[in-house]
């Protein structure tokens, strides 16, 4: 009985295992997403709070440093720009009030205004670029960014742009120095080599000129190699009076002196003339004529006007005094015999002088017929 009792459990286990092996295996069920427990969420929040607590002081220091840099840059830029504006305004007032009346005529209001605007614009742009550029580099350095590659790239890009736009840079720098040195201004009559005329507008890149016929010239400042300013200081009006060589020089001088004195006392010529009209003397003496030079110092840009008026007055005064003005072709003196024509006694060349001319061939005798066979 004990043996059967021991065998029966083994048979039952074998039959259950056989039935389990014969029955089909169940399909796996999909696993549900793992939901973090309250403990895990508490641990994550604790770690994040600890990380923030450890780094908040660094963030605050960086933010305050950046804010301080920006505030200092903005305040410094405003102060520098205001100082530049005051300096330019003071320089204009000093230019307009110091010196004699000559300085006030040389630098008019429009010229001072444009010059001050150009200089102030250049200085303010340079100051803003330096201050804001330095502030930007300091902000990047605050965030622990390596600036060496950035500066190297900026240097390479600057060199490339400089080579590509060298003409533009040349025009800009030339314009800056022209304005700073006050080589010319609005209203001046200049000769720039490539063009000449009255200055209408002065820019950092181009200068606008109005020519004698009303045309507008745009001259690049970098192309100007020389500047002839006809409006700075004073101008000189010069008139050459050509008279016959047998005229009385004392009478000619007295007539010219009277014309100059009368013109110097009349308006508006008394304002245009900045000195007495001088008779410089004989400029040249020829066989049949002599040239008397008359000169006067005038207001800038008014020399041509004074010369035209002076010629008008001299011609009328000489006509009244009986003094003849000569010029151009040689004028024979009164009473002098006319020079003989050297070609008067020479006959015209004959067409028969050449043996190959048609006239010579037609006039040559006909040769007799040849009898030889």
mmCIF file of C-alpha atoms in Angstrom:
data_model
loop_
_atom_site.group_PDB
_atom_site.id
_atom_site.type_symbol
_atom_site.label_atom_id
_atom_site.label_comp_id
_atom_site.label_asym_id
_atom_site.label_seq_id
_atom_site.Cartn_x
_atom_site.Cartn_y
_atom_site.Cartn_z
ATOM 1 C CA UNK A 1 0.000 0.000 0.000
ATOM 2 C CA UNK A 2 2.839 2.266 0.595
ATOM 3 C CA UNK A 3 4.236 1.584 -2.852
ATOM 4 C CA UNK A 4 0.986 2.439 -4.606
ATOM 5 C CA UNK A 5 0.715 5.573 -2.609
ATOM 6 C CA UNK A 6 4.141 6.674 -3.796
ATOM 7 C CA UNK A 7 3.516 5.799 -7.439
ATOM 8 C CA UNK A 8 0.150 7.529 -7.775
ATOM 9 C CA UNK A 9 1.470 11.107 -7.316
ATOM 10 C CA UNK A 10 4.145 10.501 -9.929
ATOM 11 C CA UNK A 11 1.595 9.284 -12.454
ATOM 12 C CA UNK A 12 -0.617 12.263 -11.761
ATOM 13 C CA UNK A 13 2.284 14.659 -12.281
ATOM 14 C CA UNK A 14 3.222 12.952 -15.528
ATOM 15 C CA UNK A 15 -0.312 13.122 -16.846
ATOM 16 C CA UNK A 16 -0.601 16.825 -15.948
ATOM 17 C CA UNK A 17 2.672 17.603 -17.646
ATOM 18 C CA UNK A 18 1.622 15.647 -20.725
ATOM 19 C CA UNK A 19 -1.660 17.502 -20.870
ATOM 20 C CA UNK A 20 0.148 20.783 -20.453
ATOM 21 C CA UNK A 21 2.499 19.874 -23.269
ATOM 22 C CA UNK A 22 -0.347 18.879 -25.525
ATOM 23 C CA UNK A 23 -2.364 22.032 -24.886
ATOM 24 C CA UNK A 24 -1.492 25.173 -27.008
ATOM 25 C CA UNK A 25 0.667 27.941 -25.384
ATOM 26 C CA UNK A 26 -1.137 31.233 -24.626
ATOM 27 C CA UNK A 27 -0.198 34.420 -26.699
ATOM 28 C CA UNK A 28 1.852 37.100 -24.872
ATOM 29 C CA UNK A 29 -0.162 40.064 -23.678
ATOM 30 C CA UNK A 30 1.141 43.632 -24.442
ATOM 31 C CA UNK A 31 2.839 45.273 -21.490
ATOM 32 C CA UNK A 32 1.252 48.497 -20.196
ATOM 33 C CA UNK A 33 3.399 51.720 -20.022
ATOM 34 C CA UNK A 34 5.257 52.037 -16.833
ATOM 35 C CA UNK A 35 3.853 54.845 -14.745
ATOM 36 C CA UNK A 36 6.457 56.412 -12.454
ATOM 37 C CA UNK A 37 5.598 56.109 -8.941
ATOM 38 C CA UNK A 38 5.167 58.992 -6.594
ATOM 39 C CA UNK A 39 8.496 58.222 -5.053
ATOM 40 C CA UNK A 40 10.332 58.359 -8.386
ATOM 41 C CA UNK A 41 8.665 61.696 -9.304
ATOM 42 C CA UNK A 42 9.633 63.089 -5.949
ATOM 43 C CA UNK A 43 13.239 62.020 -6.484
ATOM 44 C CA UNK A 44 13.360 63.633 -9.985
ATOM 45 C CA UNK A 45 11.946 66.910 -8.695
ATOM 46 C CA UNK A 46 14.404 66.843 -5.825
ATOM 47 C CA UNK A 47 17.351 66.349 -8.209
ATOM 48 C CA UNK A 48 16.183 69.198 -10.531
ATOM 49 C CA UNK A 49 15.714 71.540 -7.612
ATOM 50 C CA UNK A 50 19.153 70.680 -6.348
ATOM 51 C CA UNK A 51 20.726 71.330 -9.770
ATOM 52 C CA UNK A 52 18.963 74.673 -10.041
ATOM 53 C CA UNK A 53 19.994 75.518 -6.499
ATOM 54 C CA UNK A 54 23.589 74.724 -7.319
ATOM 55 C CA UNK A 55 23.700 76.824 -10.577
ATOM 56 C CA UNK A 56 21.335 79.739 -9.948
ATOM 57 C CA UNK A 57 24.107 81.899 -8.574
ATOM 58 C CA UNK A 58 26.185 81.376 -11.764
ATOM 59 C CA UNK A 59 23.222 82.263 -13.966
ATOM 60 C CA UNK A 60 22.465 85.329 -11.939
ATOM 61 C CA UNK A 61 26.088 86.470 -12.112
ATOM 62 C CA UNK A 62 26.188 85.985 -15.918
ATOM 63 C CA UNK A 63 22.894 87.823 -16.391
ATOM 64 C CA UNK A 64 23.958 90.719 -14.207
ATOM 65 C CA UNK A 65 27.287 90.924 -16.022
ATOM 66 C CA UNK A 66 25.629 90.995 -19.460
ATOM 67 C CA UNK A 67 23.118 93.594 -18.270
ATOM 68 C CA UNK A 68 25.913 95.732 -16.844
ATOM 69 C CA UNK A 69 27.898 95.531 -20.099
ATOM 70 C CA UNK A 70 24.893 96.543 -22.190
ATOM 71 C CA UNK A 71 23.960 99.426 -19.895
ATOM 72 C CA UNK A 72 27.526 100.761 -19.859
ATOM 73 C CA UNK A 73 27.783 100.442 -23.665
ATOM 74 C CA UNK A 74 24.500 102.278 -24.285
ATOM 75 C CA UNK A 75 25.319 105.053 -21.808
ATOM 76 C CA UNK A 76 28.865 105.450 -23.123
ATOM 77 C CA UNK A 77 27.616 105.566 -26.721
ATOM 78 C CA UNK A 78 25.078 108.270 -25.885
ATOM 79 C CA UNK A 79 27.680 110.321 -23.995
ATOM 80 C CA UNK A 80 30.256 110.050 -26.787
ATOM 81 C CA UNK A 81 27.758 110.960 -29.511
ATOM 82 C CA UNK A 82 26.582 113.966 -27.544
ATOM 83 C CA UNK A 83 30.159 115.080 -26.929
ATOM 84 C CA UNK A 84 30.905 114.790 -30.650
ATOM 85 C CA UNK A 85 27.840 116.862 -31.532
ATOM 86 C CA UNK A 86 28.838 119.579 -29.062
ATOM 87 C CA UNK A 87 32.403 119.581 -30.345
ATOM 88 C CA UNK A 88 31.263 119.975 -33.958
ATOM 89 C CA UNK A 89 28.853 122.781 -33.029
ATOM 90 C CA UNK A 90 31.566 124.590 -31.062
ATOM 91 C CA UNK A 91 34.010 124.234 -33.948
ATOM 92 C CA UNK A 92 31.467 125.743 -36.340
ATOM 93 C CA UNK A 93 30.820 128.679 -34.020
ATOM 94 C CA UNK A 94 34.533 129.298 -33.653
ATOM 95 C CA UNK A 95 34.994 129.151 -37.423
ATOM 96 C CA UNK A 96 32.138 131.542 -38.021
ATOM 97 C CA UNK A 97 33.035 134.106 -35.351
ATOM 98 C CA UNK A 98 36.827 134.080 -35.148
ATOM 99 C CA UNK A 99 38.975 136.033 -37.537
ATOM 100 C CA UNK A 100 38.059 138.911 -39.782
ATOM 101 C CA UNK A 101 35.211 139.387 -42.188
ATOM 102 C CA UNK A 102 37.276 137.493 -44.733
ATOM 103 C CA UNK A 103 36.872 134.234 -42.811
ATOM 104 C CA UNK A 104 33.116 134.707 -42.702
ATOM 105 C CA UNK A 105 33.007 135.116 -46.471
ATOM 106 C CA UNK A 106 35.186 132.108 -47.081
ATOM 107 C CA UNK A 107 33.031 129.734 -45.035
ATOM 108 C CA UNK A 108 29.336 130.274 -45.609
ATOM 109 C CA UNK A 109 26.516 128.790 -43.552
ATOM 110 C CA UNK A 110 25.667 125.990 -45.974
ATOM 111 C CA UNK A 111 29.284 124.963 -46.262
ATOM 112 C CA UNK A 112 29.714 124.865 -42.476
ATOM 113 C CA UNK A 113 26.512 122.900 -42.061
ATOM 114 C CA UNK A 114 27.385 120.214 -44.604
ATOM 115 C CA UNK A 115 30.947 119.937 -43.393
ATOM 116 C CA UNK A 116 29.845 119.586 -39.769
ATOM 117 C CA UNK A 117 27.205 117.011 -40.676
ATOM 118 C CA UNK A 118 29.711 114.925 -42.616
ATOM 119 C CA UNK A 119 32.391 115.068 -39.922
ATOM 120 C CA UNK A 120 29.870 114.403 -37.150
ATOM 121 C CA UNK A 121 28.375 111.468 -39.030
ATOM 122 C CA UNK A 122 31.775 109.865 -39.552
ATOM 123 C CA UNK A 123 32.857 110.335 -35.933
ATOM 124 C CA UNK A 124 29.554 109.087 -34.526
ATOM 125 C CA UNK A 125 29.586 106.016 -36.768
ATOM 126 C CA UNK A 126 33.145 105.139 -35.772
ATOM 127 C CA UNK A 127 32.383 105.626 -32.070
ATOM 128 C CA UNK A 128 29.211 103.499 -32.252
ATOM 129 C CA UNK A 129 31.039 100.725 -34.108
ATOM 130 C CA UNK A 130 33.887 100.586 -31.607
ATOM 131 C CA UNK A 131 31.693 100.740 -28.485
ATOM 132 C CA UNK A 132 29.016 98.280 -29.596
ATOM 133 C CA UNK A 133 31.553 95.906 -31.147
ATOM 134 C CA UNK A 134 33.577 95.802 -27.946
ATOM 135 C CA UNK A 135 30.402 95.239 -25.914
ATOM 136 C CA UNK A 136 29.347 92.338 -28.148
ATOM 137 C CA UNK A 137 32.740 90.659 -27.746
ATOM 138 C CA UNK A 138 32.576 91.090 -23.971
ATOM 139 C CA UNK A 139 29.084 89.523 -23.859
ATOM 140 C CA UNK A 140 30.288 86.524 -25.865
ATOM 141 C CA UNK A 141 33.260 86.184 -23.536
ATOM 142 C CA UNK A 142 30.900 86.188 -20.538
ATOM 143 C CA UNK A 143 29.199 83.048 -21.900
ATOM 144 C CA UNK A 144 32.610 81.324 -22.069
ATOM 145 C CA UNK A 145 32.619 81.337 -25.882
ATOM 146 C CA UNK A 146 35.997 80.995 -27.550
ATOM 147 C CA UNK A 147 36.502 84.202 -29.509
ATOM 148 C CA UNK A 148 39.681 83.175 -31.327
ATOM 149 C CA UNK A 149 37.918 81.458 -34.295
ATOM 150 C CA UNK A 150 35.414 84.308 -34.510
ATOM 151 C CA UNK A 151 38.131 86.960 -34.607
ATOM 152 C CA UNK A 152 40.117 84.956 -37.163
ATOM 153 C CA UNK A 153 37.049 84.584 -39.398
ATOM 154 C CA UNK A 154 36.282 88.288 -39.065
ATOM 155 C CA UNK A 155 39.842 89.124 -40.055
ATOM 156 C CA UNK A 156 39.713 86.912 -43.145
ATOM 157 C CA UNK A 157 36.305 88.311 -44.112
ATOM 158 C CA UNK A 158 37.600 91.862 -43.625
ATOM 159 C CA UNK A 159 40.584 91.204 -45.884
ATOM 160 C CA UNK A 160 38.332 89.687 -48.574
ATOM 161 C CA UNK A 161 35.893 92.589 -48.409
ATOM 162 C CA UNK A 162 38.789 95.054 -48.475
ATOM 163 C CA UNK A 163 40.188 93.525 -51.670
ATOM 164 C CA UNK A 164 36.751 93.370 -53.287
ATOM 165 C CA UNK A 165 35.706 96.895 -52.341
ATOM 166 C CA UNK A 166 39.072 98.665 -52.384
ATOM 167 C CA UNK A 167 37.763 101.393 -54.686
ATOM 168 C CA UNK A 168 34.876 102.070 -52.319
ATOM 169 C CA UNK A 169 37.233 102.193 -49.340
ATOM 170 C CA UNK A 170 39.556 104.535 -51.244
ATOM 171 C CA UNK A 171 36.663 106.869 -52.102
ATOM 172 C CA UNK A 172 35.448 106.852 -48.513
ATOM 173 C CA UNK A 173 38.848 107.589 -46.959
ATOM 174 C CA UNK A 174 39.589 110.299 -49.525
ATOM 175 C CA UNK A 175 36.236 111.921 -48.807
ATOM 176 C CA UNK A 176 36.874 111.839 -45.050
ATOM 177 C CA UNK A 177 40.245 113.574 -45.393
ATOM 178 C CA UNK A 178 38.892 116.116 -47.895
ATOM 179 C CA UNK A 179 36.190 117.101 -45.429
ATOM 180 C CA UNK A 180 38.475 117.109 -42.389
ATOM 181 C CA UNK A 181 41.073 119.244 -44.183
ATOM 182 C CA UNK A 182 38.369 121.542 -45.628
ATOM 183 C CA UNK A 183 39.828 121.371 -49.120
ATOM 184 C CA UNK A 184 36.568 122.627 -50.631
ATOM 185 C CA UNK A 185 32.945 123.106 -49.708
ATOM 186 C CA UNK A 186 29.513 123.891 -51.079
ATOM 187 C CA UNK A 187 29.591 126.967 -53.311
ATOM 188 C CA UNK A 188 33.306 126.728 -54.148
ATOM 189 C CA UNK A 189 34.480 126.728 -57.739
ATOM 190 C CA UNK A 190 37.043 123.964 -58.095
ATOM 191 C CA UNK A 191 39.079 122.243 -60.770
ATOM 192 C CA UNK A 192 39.251 118.543 -59.885
ATOM 193 C CA UNK A 193 41.185 117.491 -62.973
ATOM 194 C CA UNK A 194 38.505 115.123 -64.268
ATOM 195 C CA UNK A 195 35.846 117.856 -64.044
ATOM 196 C CA UNK A 196 35.481 121.467 -62.987
ATOM 197 C CA UNK A 197 32.614 123.602 -61.795
ATOM 198 C CA UNK A 198 30.768 124.785 -58.703
ATOM 199 C CA UNK A 199 30.456 122.385 -55.782
ATOM 200 C CA UNK A 200 26.810 121.498 -55.217
ATOM 201 C CA UNK A 201 27.172 118.706 -52.662
ATOM 202 C CA UNK A 202 30.069 117.163 -50.765
ATOM 203 C CA UNK A 203 29.729 113.499 -49.832
ATOM 204 C CA UNK A 204 31.969 110.852 -48.356
ATOM 205 C CA UNK A 205 32.049 108.875 -51.617
ATOM 206 C CA UNK A 206 31.305 111.356 -54.417
ATOM 207 C CA UNK A 207 31.368 115.109 -54.938
ATOM 208 C CA UNK A 208 28.663 116.727 -57.060
ATOM 209 C CA UNK A 209 29.755 119.574 -59.347
ATOM 210 C CA UNK A 210 27.756 121.843 -61.652
ATOM 211 C CA UNK A 211 29.660 122.701 -64.823
ATOM 212 C CA UNK A 212 29.724 125.937 -66.756
ATOM 213 C CA UNK A 213 26.970 124.726 -69.100
ATOM 214 C CA UNK A 214 24.712 123.572 -66.263
ATOM 215 C CA UNK A 215 25.651 119.899 -66.375
ATOM 216 C CA UNK A 216 26.050 117.892 -63.166
ATOM 217 C CA UNK A 217 29.285 115.982 -62.621
ATOM 218 C CA UNK A 218 29.554 113.160 -60.075
ATOM 219 C CA UNK A 219 33.237 112.861 -59.220
ATOM 220 C CA UNK A 220 34.464 109.948 -57.109
ATOM 221 C CA UNK A 221 36.681 111.214 -54.321
ATOM 222 C CA UNK A 222 39.210 108.441 -54.880
ATOM 223 C CA UNK A 223 39.726 109.531 -58.503
ATOM 224 C CA UNK A 224 40.695 113.098 -57.589
ATOM 225 C CA UNK A 225 44.470 113.484 -57.658
ATOM 226 C CA UNK A 226 44.585 117.269 -57.374
ATOM 227 C CA UNK A 227 42.189 120.020 -56.350
ATOM 228 C CA UNK A 228 42.335 123.600 -57.565
ATOM 229 C CA UNK A 229 40.049 125.708 -55.379
ATOM 230 C CA UNK A 230 39.179 128.944 -57.107
ATOM 231 C CA UNK A 231 37.096 130.298 -54.219
ATOM 232 C CA UNK A 232 39.441 130.240 -51.227
ATOM 233 C CA UNK A 233 41.373 133.335 -50.180
ATOM 234 C CA UNK A 234 40.829 135.725 -53.045
ATOM 235 C CA UNK A 235 40.802 135.852 -56.816
ATOM 236 C CA UNK A 236 42.804 137.970 -59.196
ATOM 237 C CA UNK A 237 41.261 139.845 -62.080
ATOM 238 C CA UNK A 238 43.772 140.530 -64.822
ATOM 239 C CA UNK A 239 43.179 142.525 -68.006
ATOM 240 C CA UNK A 240 45.715 142.977 -70.799
ATOM 241 C CA UNK A 241 45.249 146.211 -72.755
ATOM 242 C CA UNK A 242 46.988 146.245 -76.149
ATOM 243 C CA UNK A 243 47.675 149.686 -77.626
ATOM 244 C CA UNK A 244 49.824 150.978 -80.442
ATOM 245 C CA UNK A 245 53.507 151.382 -79.775
ATOM 246 C CA UNK A 246 53.410 155.117 -80.503
ATOM 247 C CA UNK A 247 50.771 155.870 -77.833
ATOM 248 C CA UNK A 248 51.649 158.159 -74.917
ATOM 249 C CA UNK A 249 52.269 155.883 -71.938
ATOM 250 C CA UNK A 250 51.556 158.663 -69.404
ATOM 251 C CA UNK A 251 48.174 159.292 -71.001
ATOM 252 C CA UNK A 252 47.388 155.572 -71.038
ATOM 253 C CA UNK A 253 48.334 155.263 -67.377
ATOM 254 C CA UNK A 254 46.271 158.281 -66.330
ATOM 255 C CA UNK A 255 43.223 156.953 -68.176
ATOM 256 C CA UNK A 256 43.540 153.504 -66.599
ATOM 257 C CA UNK A 257 44.049 155.030 -63.131
ATOM 258 C CA UNK A 258 40.921 157.147 -63.501
ATOM 259 C CA UNK A 259 38.925 154.092 -64.591
ATOM 260 C CA UNK A 260 40.142 152.114 -61.579
ATOM 261 C CA UNK A 261 39.407 154.861 -59.046
ATOM 262 C CA UNK A 262 35.930 155.461 -60.445
ATOM 263 C CA UNK A 263 35.103 151.757 -60.450
ATOM 264 C CA UNK A 264 36.361 151.255 -56.889
ATOM 265 C CA UNK A 265 33.891 153.858 -55.560
ATOM 266 C CA UNK A 266 30.768 152.530 -57.281
ATOM 267 C CA UNK A 267 28.502 149.757 -56.068
ATOM 268 C CA UNK A 268 28.547 146.788 -56.209
ATOM 269 C CA UNK A 269 32.135 146.859 -57.440
ATOM 270 C CA UNK A 270 33.434 148.388 -54.219
ATOM 271 C CA UNK A 271 32.423 145.163 -52.405
ATOM 272 C CA UNK A 272 33.859 142.852 -55.056
ATOM 273 C CA UNK A 273 37.180 144.684 -55.191
ATOM 274 C CA UNK A 274 39.354 143.808 -52.183
ATOM 275 C CA UNK A 275 42.177 146.066 -53.254
ATOM 276 C CA UNK A 276 42.972 148.962 -55.569
ATOM 277 C CA UNK A 277 43.136 148.398 -59.307
ATOM 278 C CA UNK A 278 46.838 148.426 -60.102
ATOM 279 C CA UNK A 279 48.572 149.215 -63.376
ATOM 280 C CA UNK A 280 51.435 146.743 -63.294
ATOM 281 C CA UNK A 281 53.178 148.244 -66.317
ATOM 282 C CA UNK A 282 54.165 146.992 -69.730
ATOM 283 C CA UNK A 283 53.787 143.264 -70.084
ATOM 284 C CA UNK A 284 55.297 143.135 -73.557
ATOM 285 C CA UNK A 285 56.567 145.564 -76.226
ATOM 286 C CA UNK A 286 56.438 144.719 -79.930
ATOM 287 C CA UNK A 287 57.258 146.666 -83.077
ATOM 288 C CA UNK A 288 53.701 147.793 -83.666
ATOM 289 C CA UNK A 289 51.993 147.297 -80.274
ATOM 290 C CA UNK A 290 52.532 147.130 -76.544
ATOM 291 C CA UNK A 291 50.561 145.393 -73.781
ATOM 292 C CA UNK A 292 49.714 147.099 -70.486
ATOM 293 C CA UNK A 293 48.802 144.772 -67.619
ATOM 294 C CA UNK A 294 46.007 145.795 -65.213
ATOM 295 C CA UNK A 295 45.316 143.682 -62.106
ATOM 296 C CA UNK A 296 42.998 143.763 -59.085
ATOM 297 C CA UNK A 297 42.346 141.533 -56.069
ATOM 298 C CA UNK A 298 38.692 140.517 -55.957
ATOM 299 C CA UNK A 299 36.205 138.508 -53.952
ATOM 300 C CA UNK A 300 36.536 134.731 -54.525
ATOM 301 C CA UNK A 301 34.719 133.665 -57.649
ATOM 302 C CA UNK A 302 34.155 137.223 -58.902
ATOM 303 C CA UNK A 303 37.268 137.683 -60.996
ATOM 304 C CA UNK A 304 35.544 137.063 -64.340
ATOM 305 C CA UNK A 305 32.764 139.508 -63.482
ATOM 306 C CA UNK A 306 35.266 142.205 -62.545
ATOM 307 C CA UNK A 307 37.341 141.551 -65.673
ATOM 308 C CA UNK A 308 34.335 141.966 -67.973
ATOM 309 C CA UNK A 309 33.294 145.238 -66.317
ATOM 310 C CA UNK A 310 36.858 146.508 -66.342
ATOM 311 C CA UNK A 311 37.243 145.830 -70.077
ATOM 312 C CA UNK A 312 33.942 147.613 -70.739
ATOM 313 C CA UNK A 313 35.036 150.704 -68.806
ATOM 314 C CA UNK A 314 38.533 150.762 -70.309
ATOM 315 C CA UNK A 315 37.174 150.602 -73.857
ATOM 316 C CA UNK A 316 34.783 153.480 -73.243
ATOM 317 C CA UNK A 317 37.487 155.560 -71.529
ATOM 318 C CA UNK A 318 39.993 154.938 -74.327
ATOM 319 C CA UNK A 319 37.444 155.895 -76.959
ATOM 320 C CA UNK A 320 36.778 159.142 -75.117
ATOM 321 C CA UNK A 321 40.507 159.836 -74.771
ATOM 322 C CA UNK A 322 41.296 158.968 -78.387
ATOM 323 C CA UNK A 323 43.460 155.974 -77.571
ATOM 324 C CA UNK A 324 43.171 153.126 -80.071
ATOM 325 C CA UNK A 325 43.109 149.551 -78.809
ATOM 326 C CA UNK A 326 44.705 147.054 -81.146
ATOM 327 C CA UNK A 327 45.044 143.312 -81.052
ATOM 328 C CA UNK A 328 44.873 140.150 -83.085
ATOM 329 C CA UNK A 329 46.424 140.641 -86.526
ATOM 330 C CA UNK A 330 49.305 143.029 -86.938
ATOM 331 C CA UNK A 331 48.039 146.587 -87.413
ATOM 332 C CA UNK A 332 50.235 148.831 -89.600
ATOM 333 C CA UNK A 333 51.159 152.186 -88.154
ATOM 334 C CA UNK A 334 49.665 155.307 -89.662
ATOM 335 C CA UNK A 335 52.001 156.936 -92.198
ATOM 336 C CA UNK A 336 54.252 153.908 -92.453
ATOM 337 C CA UNK A 337 54.694 152.585 -95.998
ATOM 338 C CA UNK A 338 53.206 149.229 -96.635
ATOM 339 C CA UNK A 339 55.719 146.453 -96.945
ATOM 340 C CA UNK A 340 56.328 145.269 -100.479
ATOM 341 C CA UNK A 341 54.995 141.894 -101.373
ATOM 342 C CA UNK A 342 58.033 139.632 -101.946
ATOM 343 C CA UNK A 343 56.033 137.457 -104.325
ATOM 344 C CA UNK A 344 54.787 140.352 -106.417
ATOM 345 C CA UNK A 345 57.640 140.155 -108.966
ATOM 346 C CA UNK A 346 57.584 136.411 -109.302
ATOM 347 C CA UNK A 347 55.535 135.063 -112.203
ATOM 348 C CA UNK A 348 53.188 132.184 -111.726
ATOM 349 C CA UNK A 349 54.638 128.807 -112.688
ATOM 350 C CA UNK A 350 53.911 127.808 -116.290
ATOM 351 C CA UNK A 351 52.240 124.547 -117.218
ATOM 352 C CA UNK A 352 54.731 124.211 -120.084
ATOM 353 C CA UNK A 353 57.629 123.959 -117.654
ATOM 354 C CA UNK A 354 56.895 120.280 -117.168
ATOM 355 C CA UNK A 355 57.589 118.024 -120.185
ATOM 356 C CA UNK A 356 54.994 115.493 -119.045
ATOM 357 C CA UNK A 357 52.102 117.939 -118.576
ATOM 358 C CA UNK A 358 49.199 117.656 -121.024
ATOM 359 C CA UNK A 359 49.899 121.184 -122.291
ATOM 360 C CA UNK A 360 53.535 120.337 -123.105
ATOM 361 C CA UNK A 361 52.554 117.104 -124.839
ATOM 362 C CA UNK A 362 49.875 118.883 -126.904
ATOM 363 C CA UNK A 363 52.296 121.664 -127.930
ATOM 364 C CA UNK A 364 55.202 119.357 -128.868
ATOM 365 C CA UNK A 365 55.737 118.909 -132.675
ATOM 366 C CA UNK A 366 54.529 115.735 -134.360
ATOM 367 C CA UNK A 367 57.484 113.518 -135.230
ATOM 368 C CA UNK A 368 57.902 112.681 -138.984
ATOM 369 C CA UNK A 369 56.847 109.241 -140.110
ATOM 370 C CA UNK A 370 59.578 106.626 -140.177
ATOM 371 C CA UNK A 371 60.651 105.467 -143.722
ATOM 372 C CA UNK A 372 62.731 102.533 -142.537
ATOM 373 C CA UNK A 373 61.240 99.086 -142.934
#
